[in-house]
Coordinates of C-alpha atoms and ligand atoms in Angstrom, one line a residue:
X1 CA -14.7 17.3 8.1
X2 CA -17.4 19.6 9.6
X3 CA -19.4 19.0 6.4
X4 CA -16.4 20.2 4.2
X5 CA -14.4 18.0 2.0
X6 CA -10.7 17.4 3.0
X7 CA -9.9 14.8 0.4
X8 CA -11.2 12.1 -1.8
X9 CA -11.2 8.4 -2.4
X10 CA -11.6 6.5 -5.6
X11 CA -11.8 2.9 -6.6
X12 CA -10.8 1.2 -9.9
X13 CA -9.9 -2.3 -11.3
X14 CA -13.4 -3.3 -10.0
X15 CA -14.6 -6.9 -10.4
X16 CA -18.0 -6.5 -8.8
X17 CA -18.6 -9.1 -6.0
X18 CA -14.9 -10.0 -6.0
X19 CA -12.2 -7.4 -5.7
X20 CA -11.1 -3.8 -6.4
X21 CA -8.3 -1.3 -5.8
X22 CA -8.7 1.9 -3.7
X23 CA -6.9 5.3 -3.5
X24 CA -7.1 8.1 -0.9
X25 CA -5.8 11.6 -0.8
X26 CA -6.0 14.3 1.9
X27 CA -5.8 17.3 -0.5
X28 CA -4.5 20.0 1.8
X29 CA -0.9 19.2 3.1
X30 CA -1.7 21.2 6.3
X31 CA -4.3 18.6 7.2
X32 CA -2.1 15.6 6.7
X33 CA -0.5 13.6 9.5
X34 CA -3.3 14.4 11.9
X35 CA -5.1 11.0 11.9
X36 CA -7.7 11.8 9.2
X37 CA -6.1 9.5 6.6
X38 CA -6.4 6.4 8.8
X39 CA -10.0 7.2 9.8
X40 CA -11.0 8.0 6.2
X41 CA -9.4 4.8 4.9
X42 CA -11.4 2.8 7.4
X43 CA -14.6 4.5 6.4
X44 CA -13.9 4.2 2.7
X45 CA -13.1 0.5 3.1
X46 CA -16.5 -0.1 4.7
X47 CA -18.2 1.7 1.8
X48 CA -16.3 -0.2 -0.9
X49 CA -17.0 -3.6 0.7
X50 CA -20.7 -2.8 1.1
X51 CA -21.4 -1.1 -2.3
X52 CA -19.2 -3.4 -4.4
X53 CA -19.9 -6.6 -2.5
X54 CA -16.2 -7.3 -2.3
X55 CA -14.2 -10.2 -1.0
X56 CA -10.9 -8.3 -1.1
X57 CA -9.7 -4.8 -1.6
X58 CA -6.2 -3.8 -2.7
X59 CA -4.2 -0.6 -2.4
X60 CA -0.8 -0.1 -4.1
X61 CA 1.1 3.1 -3.0
X62 CA 4.6 3.9 -4.1
X63 CA 7.0 1.9 -2.0
X64 CA 9.0 4.9 -0.9
X65 CA 5.9 7.0 0.1
X66 CA 5.9 6.5 3.9
X67 CA 2.5 8.1 4.7
X68 CA 0.2 5.8 2.7
X69 CA 2.1 2.7 3.7
X70 CA 1.9 3.6 7.4
X71 CA -1.8 4.5 6.9
X72 CA -2.8 1.3 5.3
X73 CA -1.1 -0.9 7.9
X74 CA -2.8 1.1 10.7
X75 CA -6.2 0.8 8.9
X76 CA -5.9 -3.0 8.9
X77 CA -4.5 -3.8 5.5
X78 CA -2.1 -6.7 5.3
X79 CA 1.2 -6.3 3.4
X80 CA 1.6 -8.7 0.4
X81 CA 4.7 -7.7 -1.6
X82 CA 6.8 -5.0 -3.1
X83 CA 7.2 -5.0 -6.9
X84 CA 7.9 -2.9 -10.0
X85 CA 4.8 -2.0 -12.0
X86 CA 2.8 0.8 -13.7
X87 CA -0.1 1.1 -11.2
X88 CA -2.4 3.2 -13.4
X89 CA -2.8 5.1 -16.6
X90 CA -1.5 8.3 -14.9
X91 CA 1.6 6.6 -13.4
X92 CA 5.1 5.9 -14.4
X93 CA 7.0 2.6 -13.8
X94 CA 7.8 2.4 -10.1
X95 CA 8.2 0.3 -7.0
X96 CA 4.9 -0.2 -5.3
X97 CA 3.8 -2.1 -2.2
X98 CA 0.7 -4.3 -2.5
X99 CA -1.6 -4.3 0.5
X100 CA -4.9 -6.2 0.9
X101 CA -7.9 -6.3 3.2
X102 CA -10.2 -9.3 3.1
X103 CA -13.7 -9.9 4.6
Ligands
COA1 C1 -1.5 9.2 2.4 C2 -2.5 10.1 3.2 C3 -3.9 9.9 2.6 C4 -2.5 9.7 4.7 O1 -3.4 10.5 5.4 P1 -2.9 11.3 6.7 O2 -4.1 12.0 7.2 O3 -1.7 12.1 6.3 O4 -2.4 10.1 7.6 P2 -2.6 9.9 9.2 O5 -2.4 11.3 9.9 O6 -3.9 9.2 9.4 O7 -1.4 9.1 9.6 C5 -1.3 7.7 9.3 C6 0.1 7.2 9.5 O8 1.0 7.8 8.5 C7 2.1 8.5 9.1 N1 2.4 9.6 8.3 C8 1.5 10.6 7.9 N2 2.2 11.5 7.1 C9 3.5 11.1 7.2 C10 4.7 11.6 6.6 N3 4.7 12.7 5.8 N4 5.9 11.0 6.8 C11 5.9 9.9 7.5 N5 4.8 9.3 8.1 C12 3.6 9.9 7.9 C13 1.6 8.8 10.5 O9 2.6 9.0 11.4 C14 0.7 7.6 10.8 O10 1.6 6.5 11.2 P3 1.9 6.2 12.7 O11 0.8 6.6 13.6 O12 2.1 4.7 12.7 O13 3.2 6.9 13.0 C15 -2.1 11.6 3.1 O14 -0.9 11.8 3.7 C16 -2.0 12.1 1.6 O15 -3.0 12.4 1.0 N6 -0.7 12.2 1.1 C17 -0.5 12.7 -0.2 C18 -1.0 11.9 -1.3 C19 -0.6 10.5 -1.2 O16 0.6 10.2 -1.1 N7 -1.6 9.6 -1.4 C20 -1.4 8.2 -1.5 C21 -1.2 7.8 -2.9 S1 -1.3 6.0 -3.0

């Protein structure tokens, strides 16, 4: 924002030309819940689809973390399911919601 970073997005589980997962964080809590998350998810999605030639992109936040679940729905992701899993190497076993966007 104004040429300064306010967060970051990453992608993993990449199958080039097919699918990937994405993550997004607004780092400063003061800057959350102001609409930046939805806008940044939309822009990140465009980048991932273009650069990775994707057909579908997933995001799997903790099921009880309201902000990312609201954000993904607002940014155009479709809800698939809620399940128990270990989403990544840094995570513990937890309930996650699986969202997808397809193009
Ligand atoms: C998740 C995150 C990226 C969303 O970005 P954001 O800028 O806060 O979100 P926005 O302001 O664009 O809001 C998007 C929606 O989330 C809701 N929301 C945001 N923060 C919320 C909170 N703390 N509690 C409940 N709802 C919240 C907004 O109300 C909005 O929904 P609505 O308009 O339908 O009511 C950001 O909050 C964040 O980085 N959080 C901490 C890290 C995290 O949980 N990352 C996700 C891990 S998968």
